[in-house]
Amino acid sequence: MDPTIVALLAQDGITNGAVYALLALALVLVFAVTRVIWIPSGEFLAYGTLTLAGLQQGKPPGTIGLLVGVAVVAGAMEVIACLGSGQARRVPRQLALWLGLPLAIAGVSTWLATPDLAFWAQILVTLALVTALGPLLYRVAYQPLAEASVLVLLIVSVGVHLALSGLGLWFFGAEGSRTQPFSAESFNVGGINVSVQSLLVILSSVVLIAALYLFFSRTLYGKALRVGARLVGIPPNLAGALTFALAALLCAFSGILIGPITTVYYDSGFLISLKGFVGAIIGGLASYPVAAAGALLVGLLESFASFWASAFKEVIVFTLIIPVLLWRSLTTHHHEEDE
């Protein structure tokens, strides 16, 4: 193979792997704190791309309607929970948190959705809208079953994935979207054309991964998530909501990064998130660095497989998970889950 082709394939693989790494970190984070295998992460990625595309077209994205609908459900659930536990005085505070704040985000986003909105502001609005969906989703779908087994939570995740996919079709439509690139510039290095867009994607992912490392190693809440929030006095519901918010932020940012690279449809995120899931499995759904490295390996394998056997690239990528699972099955001590 020509060295130039190798360099180009490596560039594409690292760029895609950087996005997969963010998804893998989101999956590991959610599982480590809540024991939820977060299958709907792909929908949040797609929502990130489609929300930014809508803002770039100068119209309110469908995410606003979805956010309002889920907030109404979450607010109603909080009112019922407060009244049922005899804590009626907490109703105004909970309504302000679960209904008022999302409605404020939706209102501001609708007001800002104009054709002359700056690109950086479009990104901030996108992140705010999609990130706000994370804790609301946790409150509606997962918090009532927080003590359930991993299998039950997995079934719930499948149901949430199907529901969000259908809602994505309703709010965004069947047409795909591609966002404007951060930069259309490129430069030549040793006879190899290097895209500034790819460099920005890689750099953004590296910066965010480094920020996550500092968060988990230097901050109190980050350390609490690593050792178990309940053990250090953080309420489980608060830990779950904040974890889903952070994971939603990672997925939304992944959607922003991948939007200029490929056309994204309402259901495109599932296949992309599966590649991040392969990276997370390589990390045992526990190790953040190994999960990121595994996702980078997935990106490189996908890129080179598309050159040698494009028709089987997905098969080759997902086959990678088989020896990993076999090795972990043989080296991990199994024990029965508590009833």
Coordinates of C-alpha atoms in Angstrom, one line a residue, residues 28-325:
V28 CA -18.5 3.8 30.7
L29 CA -19.5 6.7 32.8
V30 CA -23.2 5.9 32.8
F31 CA -22.6 2.2 33.5
A32 CA -20.1 2.9 36.3
V33 CA -22.5 5.1 38.2
T34 CA -26.0 3.7 37.4
R35 CA -25.4 0.2 36.0
V36 CA -27.3 1.2 32.9
I37 CA -26.0 0.1 29.5
W38 CA -26.8 3.3 27.7
I39 CA -28.1 2.2 24.3
P40 CA -29.8 5.5 23.6
S41 CA -26.5 7.3 23.4
G42 CA -26.7 7.2 19.6
E43 CA -29.9 9.1 19.6
F44 CA -28.3 11.9 21.6
L45 CA -25.5 12.0 19.0
A46 CA -28.0 12.3 16.2
Y47 CA -30.0 14.9 18.1
G48 CA -26.8 17.0 18.5
T49 CA -26.2 17.0 14.7
L50 CA -29.8 17.6 13.7
T51 CA -30.2 20.3 16.3
L52 CA -27.2 22.2 15.1
A53 CA -28.3 21.7 11.5
G54 CA -31.7 23.2 12.3
L55 CA -30.1 26.2 14.0
Q56 CA -27.8 26.7 11.0
Q57 CA -30.9 26.8 8.8
G58 CA -32.3 29.6 11.0
K59 CA -35.2 27.7 12.4
P60 CA -36.1 26.3 15.8
P61 CA -34.9 22.6 15.9
G62 CA -37.2 19.8 16.8
T63 CA -35.3 19.3 20.0
I64 CA -37.2 22.2 21.6
G65 CA -40.5 20.4 21.3
L66 CA -39.0 17.2 22.5
L67 CA -37.5 18.9 25.5
V68 CA -40.8 20.6 26.5
G69 CA -42.7 17.3 26.2
V70 CA -40.2 15.3 28.4
A71 CA -40.0 18.2 30.9
V72 CA -43.8 18.1 31.3
V73 CA -43.7 14.4 32.0
A74 CA -40.8 14.7 34.5
G75 CA -42.5 17.6 36.3
A76 CA -45.8 15.6 36.6
M77 CA -43.8 12.7 38.0
E78 CA -42.1 14.9 40.6
V79 CA -45.4 16.4 41.7
I80 CA -47.0 12.9 42.1
A81 CA -43.9 11.7 44.0
C82 CA -43.9 14.7 46.4
L83 CA -47.6 14.5 47.1
G84 CA -47.4 10.7 47.6
S85 CA -44.6 11.0 50.2
G86 CA -46.3 13.8 52.1
Q87 CA -43.8 16.5 51.0
A88 CA -46.1 19.0 49.3
R89 CA -43.9 21.9 50.3
R90 CA -41.2 20.6 47.9
V91 CA -43.5 20.8 44.9
P92 CA -42.6 24.4 43.8
R93 CA -38.8 23.7 44.1
Q94 CA -39.1 20.4 42.1
L95 CA -41.3 22.0 39.5
A96 CA -38.8 24.8 39.0
L97 CA -36.0 22.3 38.6
W98 CA -37.6 19.7 36.4
L99 CA -40.1 21.9 34.5
G100 CA -39.2 25.5 34.8
L101 CA -35.5 25.2 33.9
P102 CA -36.1 23.1 30.8
L103 CA -38.8 25.4 29.6
A104 CA -36.5 28.4 30.1
I105 CA -33.8 26.7 28.0
A106 CA -36.4 25.9 25.3
G107 CA -37.7 29.5 25.4
V108 CA -34.3 31.1 25.1
S109 CA -33.3 28.6 22.3
T110 CA -36.4 29.5 20.3
W111 CA -35.7 33.2 20.7
L112 CA -32.1 32.7 19.5
A113 CA -32.9 30.4 16.6
T114 CA -32.4 33.1 13.9
P115 CA -30.3 33.0 10.7
D116 CA -27.8 35.5 12.0
L117 CA -26.9 33.5 15.2
A118 CA -23.1 33.2 15.4
F119 CA -21.6 29.7 14.9
W120 CA -20.2 29.4 18.5
A121 CA -23.6 30.4 19.8
Q122 CA -25.3 27.8 17.7
I123 CA -23.0 25.2 19.3
L124 CA -23.8 26.4 22.8
V125 CA -27.5 26.3 22.2
T126 CA -27.2 22.8 20.8
L127 CA -25.3 21.6 23.8
A128 CA -27.8 23.2 26.2
L129 CA -30.8 21.7 24.5
V130 CA -29.4 18.1 24.2
T131 CA -27.7 18.1 27.6
A132 CA -30.9 19.1 29.3
L133 CA -32.6 16.0 27.9
G134 CA -30.1 13.7 29.8
P135 CA -31.3 14.2 33.4
L136 CA -34.9 14.4 32.2
L137 CA -34.6 11.1 30.5
Y138 CA -33.0 9.6 33.7
R139 CA -35.9 11.0 35.8
V140 CA -38.6 9.6 33.5
A141 CA -37.2 6.2 32.5
Y142 CA -34.5 5.1 34.9
Q143 CA -34.9 6.7 38.3
P144 CA -38.1 4.7 39.1
L145 CA -36.1 1.5 38.4
A146 CA -32.8 2.5 39.9
E147 CA -32.6 -0.5 42.1
A148 CA -33.5 -3.0 39.4
S149 CA -31.1 -5.6 38.0
V150 CA -28.8 -4.9 35.1
L151 CA -30.9 -7.0 32.8
V152 CA -34.1 -5.0 33.6
L153 CA -32.2 -1.7 33.0
L154 CA -30.9 -3.1 29.7
I155 CA -34.5 -3.9 28.6
V156 CA -35.5 -0.4 29.6
S157 CA -32.6 1.0 27.6
V158 CA -33.8 -0.9 24.5
G159 CA -37.3 0.6 25.0
V160 CA -35.9 4.1 25.4
H161 CA -33.8 3.7 22.3
L162 CA -36.8 2.7 20.3
A163 CA -38.9 5.5 21.7
L164 CA -36.3 8.1 21.1
S165 CA -35.8 6.9 17.5
G166 CA -39.5 7.2 16.8
L167 CA -39.6 10.7 18.4
G168 CA -36.6 11.6 16.3
L169 CA -38.5 10.8 13.2
W170 CA -41.5 12.8 14.5
F171 CA -39.5 15.9 15.5
F172 CA -36.8 16.0 12.9
G173 CA -38.3 14.2 9.9
A174 CA -36.8 11.5 7.7
E175 CA -34.4 13.7 5.8
G176 CA -30.7 13.6 6.8
S177 CA -28.6 16.7 7.6
R178 CA -25.0 17.6 7.5
T179 CA -23.7 20.6 9.4
Q180 CA -21.3 23.3 8.2
P181 CA -17.6 22.4 8.8
F182 CA -15.6 24.2 11.4
S183 CA -13.1 25.0 8.7
A184 CA -12.7 24.1 5.0
E185 CA -9.0 24.8 5.0
S186 CA -6.3 22.2 4.5
F187 CA -2.5 22.1 4.3
N188 CA 0.1 19.9 2.9
V189 CA 2.6 18.0 5.1
G190 CA 5.2 15.8 3.4
G191 CA 2.9 15.4 0.3
I192 CA -0.1 14.5 2.5
N193 CA -3.2 16.7 2.5
V194 CA -4.2 17.3 6.1
S195 CA -7.7 18.7 6.8
V196 CA -8.0 21.4 9.4
Q197 CA -11.5 20.0 10.1
S198 CA -10.0 16.7 11.1
L199 CA -7.4 18.4 13.3
L200 CA -10.1 20.4 15.1
V201 CA -12.1 17.2 15.7
I202 CA -9.1 15.4 17.1
L203 CA -8.0 18.4 19.2
S204 CA -11.5 19.0 20.6
S205 CA -11.8 15.3 21.6
V206 CA -8.4 15.3 23.2
V207 CA -9.2 18.5 25.2
L208 CA -12.5 17.1 26.4
I209 CA -11.0 13.8 27.3
A210 CA -8.3 15.6 29.3
A211 CA -10.9 17.7 31.0
L212 CA -12.8 14.5 32.0
Y213 CA -9.5 13.1 33.4
L214 CA -9.0 16.1 35.5
F215 CA -12.6 16.0 36.6
F216 CA -12.5 12.4 37.7
S217 CA -9.0 12.7 39.3
R218 CA -9.1 16.2 40.9
T219 CA -12.7 17.1 41.8
L220 CA -14.7 15.8 44.7
Y221 CA -17.7 14.8 42.7
G222 CA -15.5 13.1 40.0
K223 CA -13.8 11.1 42.7
A224 CA -17.2 10.3 44.2
L225 CA -18.4 8.9 40.9
R226 CA -15.3 6.7 40.7
V227 CA -15.6 5.2 44.2
G228 CA -19.4 5.2 44.4
A229 CA -21.5 8.3 45.0
R230 CA -23.6 6.6 47.8
L231 CA -20.5 5.8 49.8
V232 CA -19.5 9.5 50.1
G233 CA -23.0 10.8 50.9
I234 CA -24.2 12.0 47.4
P235 CA -27.9 11.1 46.9
P236 CA -28.2 8.3 44.2
N237 CA -30.9 10.3 42.3
L238 CA -28.6 13.4 42.1
A239 CA -25.7 11.3 41.0
G240 CA -27.7 9.6 38.3
A241 CA -29.2 12.9 37.0
L242 CA -25.8 14.6 36.9
T243 CA -24.2 11.6 35.3
F244 CA -26.8 11.5 32.5
A245 CA -26.3 15.2 32.0
L246 CA -22.6 14.8 31.5
A247 CA -23.1 11.8 29.3
A248 CA -25.6 13.7 27.2
L249 CA -23.1 16.5 26.8
L250 CA -20.5 14.1 25.5
C251 CA -22.9 12.6 23.0
A252 CA -24.2 16.0 21.8
F253 CA -20.6 17.2 21.4
S254 CA -19.9 14.0 19.4
G255 CA -22.8 14.8 17.1
I256 CA -21.4 18.3 16.6
L257 CA -18.0 16.9 15.7
I258 CA -19.3 14.2 13.3
G259 CA -22.0 16.4 11.6
P260 CA -19.6 17.9 9.0
I261 CA -18.1 14.5 8.2
T262 CA -21.2 12.5 7.4
T263 CA -24.9 12.9 6.7
V264 CA -26.8 12.1 9.9
Y265 CA -30.4 10.9 10.0
Y266 CA -32.7 10.5 12.9
D267 CA -31.6 6.8 13.3
S268 CA -28.0 7.1 12.3
G269 CA -26.7 7.4 15.8
F270 CA -27.3 3.7 16.7
L271 CA -24.7 2.3 14.4
I272 CA -22.2 5.0 15.4
S273 CA -22.8 4.4 19.1
L274 CA -22.3 0.6 18.6
K275 CA -18.7 1.4 17.6
G276 CA -18.2 3.4 20.7
F277 CA -19.7 0.5 22.6
V278 CA -17.1 -1.8 21.2
G279 CA -14.4 0.6 22.6
A280 CA -16.2 0.6 26.0
I281 CA -16.3 -3.2 26.0
I282 CA -12.6 -3.3 25.4
G283 CA -12.3 -1.2 28.5
G284 CA -14.5 -3.6 30.4
L285 CA -17.1 -0.8 30.9
A286 CA -14.9 0.3 33.7
S287 CA -11.6 1.8 32.4
Y288 CA -11.8 5.2 30.8
P289 CA -8.3 5.2 29.3
V290 CA -8.6 1.7 27.9
A291 CA -12.1 2.5 26.5
A292 CA -10.7 5.6 24.7
A293 CA -7.8 3.5 23.3
G294 CA -10.2 0.8 22.2
A295 CA -12.4 3.3 20.4
L296 CA -9.4 4.7 18.6
L297 CA -8.5 1.2 17.5
V298 CA -12.1 0.8 16.2
G299 CA -11.7 4.0 14.2
L300 CA -8.4 2.8 12.6
L301 CA -9.7 -0.7 11.9
E302 CA -12.9 0.7 10.3
S303 CA -10.8 3.1 8.1
F304 CA -8.4 0.4 6.8
A305 CA -11.2 -2.1 6.4
S306 CA -13.1 0.3 4.2
F307 CA -10.1 0.3 1.9
W308 CA -9.4 -3.4 1.8
A309 CA -13.0 -4.7 2.1
S310 CA -15.5 -1.9 2.1
A311 CA -18.5 -4.2 1.9
F312 CA -17.5 -6.0 5.1
K313 CA -16.1 -3.1 7.2
E314 CA -18.9 -3.2 9.7
V315 CA -18.6 -7.0 10.1
I316 CA -14.8 -6.6 10.7
V317 CA -15.3 -3.9 13.2
F318 CA -17.9 -5.7 15.3
T319 CA -16.1 -9.0 15.0
L320 CA -13.4 -7.3 17.2
I321 CA -15.7 -7.7 20.2
I322 CA -15.7 -11.5 20.0
P323 CA -12.1 -12.2 21.1
V324 CA -12.4 -9.4 23.7
L325 CA -15.5 -11.0 25.3

